[in-house]
Amino acid sequence: MSTDLTSLFHVPTLILVWIATLAIAGGPLLWRFLNYRPVTRCGILRGVANLVATGSWLTLGIAAVNAHERGLISVLTSIFAMAFLLAGAAGSSLLIARLCSAE
């Protein structure tokens, strides 16, 4: 059993996760841009924040599940890790909504 933290990340899975995240989180913004509709600065900020938050949440969540499967952390710790990651993503979304409330 390896305790190296990089062994928790499976590269092909991460590539697929980030491609899916790019399609889901960045797709609406790209679709709007390609249809020649105006894209605001806050729209770009929201799109990038969604992309980074969703991708990071999935990446670190997969690492937490892999750590649990290898016996490095308990089920409760894995659940708490996922909950804290989700809370961070939600908090960043609320912060960006507050920054872009003028539009």
Short mmCIF file of C-alpha atoms in Angstrom, two decimals:
data_model
loop_
_atom_site.label_atom_id
_atom_site.label_comp_id
_atom_site.label_asym_id
_atom_site.label_seq_id
_atom_site.Cartn_x
_atom_site.Cartn_y
_atom_site.Cartn_z
CA MET A 1 0.00 0.00 0.00
CA SER A 2 1.49 3.29 -1.13
CA THR A 3 1.05 6.41 0.98
CA ASP A 4 2.09 8.72 -1.87
CA LEU A 5 -0.70 11.26 -2.36
CA THR A 6 -0.24 11.41 -6.12
CA SER A 7 -1.17 7.74 -6.35
CA LEU A 8 -4.73 8.69 -5.36
CA PHE A 9 -5.22 10.46 -8.68
CA HIS A 10 -5.87 8.18 -11.66
CA VAL A 11 -4.80 10.20 -14.72
CA PRO A 12 -7.26 8.84 -17.34
CA THR A 13 -10.15 9.37 -14.93
CA LEU A 14 -8.98 12.92 -14.21
CA ILE A 15 -8.75 13.71 -17.91
CA LEU A 16 -12.30 12.46 -18.45
CA VAL A 17 -13.56 14.39 -15.41
CA TRP A 18 -12.02 17.66 -16.60
CA ILE A 19 -13.31 17.17 -20.17
CA ALA A 20 -16.82 16.51 -18.85
CA THR A 21 -16.53 19.49 -16.51
CA LEU A 22 -15.41 21.72 -19.36
CA ALA A 23 -18.37 20.59 -21.47
CA ILE A 24 -20.93 20.98 -18.69
CA ALA A 25 -19.68 24.10 -16.92
CA GLY A 26 -18.19 25.92 -19.92
CA GLY A 27 -20.66 24.77 -22.56
CA PRO A 28 -23.41 27.35 -21.96
CA LEU A 29 -20.95 30.23 -22.08
CA LEU A 30 -19.36 28.93 -25.26
CA TRP A 31 -22.79 28.36 -26.82
CA ARG A 32 -23.77 31.96 -26.03
CA PHE A 33 -20.52 33.26 -27.50
CA LEU A 34 -20.88 31.21 -30.69
CA ASN A 35 -24.43 32.50 -31.22
CA TYR A 36 -23.07 36.08 -31.25
CA ARG A 37 -24.87 37.09 -28.07
CA PRO A 38 -23.04 39.46 -25.75
CA VAL A 39 -21.06 37.86 -22.95
CA THR A 40 -20.53 40.01 -19.87
CA ARG A 41 -17.48 40.09 -17.67
CA CYS A 42 -19.50 38.59 -14.82
CA GLY A 43 -20.71 35.84 -17.14
CA ILE A 44 -17.12 34.91 -17.89
CA LEU A 45 -16.26 35.09 -14.19
CA ARG A 46 -19.18 32.81 -13.31
CA GLY A 47 -18.26 30.37 -16.06
CA VAL A 48 -14.62 30.12 -15.03
CA ALA A 49 -15.54 29.83 -11.35
CA ASN A 50 -18.05 27.08 -12.15
CA LEU A 51 -15.43 25.25 -14.18
CA VAL A 52 -12.75 25.46 -11.49
CA ALA A 53 -15.10 24.69 -8.58
CA THR A 54 -16.76 21.73 -10.28
CA GLY A 55 -13.51 20.28 -11.58
CA SER A 56 -11.74 20.68 -8.27
CA TRP A 57 -14.66 19.22 -6.35
CA LEU A 58 -14.76 16.16 -8.59
CA THR A 59 -10.97 15.74 -8.61
CA LEU A 60 -10.54 15.98 -4.85
CA GLY A 61 -13.71 13.96 -4.27
CA ILE A 62 -12.37 11.12 -6.39
CA ALA A 63 -9.11 11.31 -4.43
CA ALA A 64 -11.05 11.09 -1.14
CA VAL A 65 -12.99 8.06 -2.35
CA ASN A 66 -9.76 6.42 -3.56
CA ALA A 67 -8.14 7.11 -0.18
CA HIS A 68 -11.06 5.42 1.53
CA GLU A 69 -10.88 2.43 -0.82
CA ARG A 70 -7.18 2.00 -0.04
CA GLY A 71 -7.80 2.21 3.68
CA LEU A 72 -6.00 5.51 4.23
CA ILE A 73 -9.03 7.31 5.67
CA SER A 74 -12.32 6.23 7.19
CA VAL A 75 -15.78 6.49 5.64
CA LEU A 76 -16.66 9.39 7.94
CA THR A 77 -13.53 11.32 6.93
CA SER A 78 -14.32 10.74 3.25
CA ILE A 79 -17.87 12.02 3.75
CA PHE A 80 -16.62 15.08 5.63
CA ALA A 81 -14.05 15.79 2.89
CA MET A 82 -16.77 15.69 0.22
CA ALA A 83 -19.08 17.88 2.35
CA PHE A 84 -16.37 20.50 2.91
CA LEU A 85 -15.52 20.53 -0.79
CA LEU A 86 -19.18 21.00 -1.70
CA ALA A 87 -19.55 23.77 0.89
CA GLY A 88 -16.51 25.53 -0.55
CA ALA A 89 -17.94 25.33 -4.06
CA ALA A 90 -21.29 26.68 -2.86
CA GLY A 91 -19.60 29.47 -0.92
CA SER A 92 -17.58 30.56 -3.91
CA SER A 93 -20.73 30.59 -6.02
CA LEU A 94 -22.47 32.85 -3.50
CA LEU A 95 -19.44 35.14 -3.36
CA ILE A 96 -19.41 35.56 -7.14
CA ALA A 97 -23.17 36.18 -7.18
CA ARG A 98 -22.61 38.93 -4.61
CA LEU A 99 -19.78 40.46 -6.68
CA CYS A 100 -21.90 40.52 -9.82
CA SER A 101 -25.14 41.72 -8.27
CA ALA A 102 -25.00 45.05 -10.14
CA GLU A 103 -25.77 43.45 -13.52
#
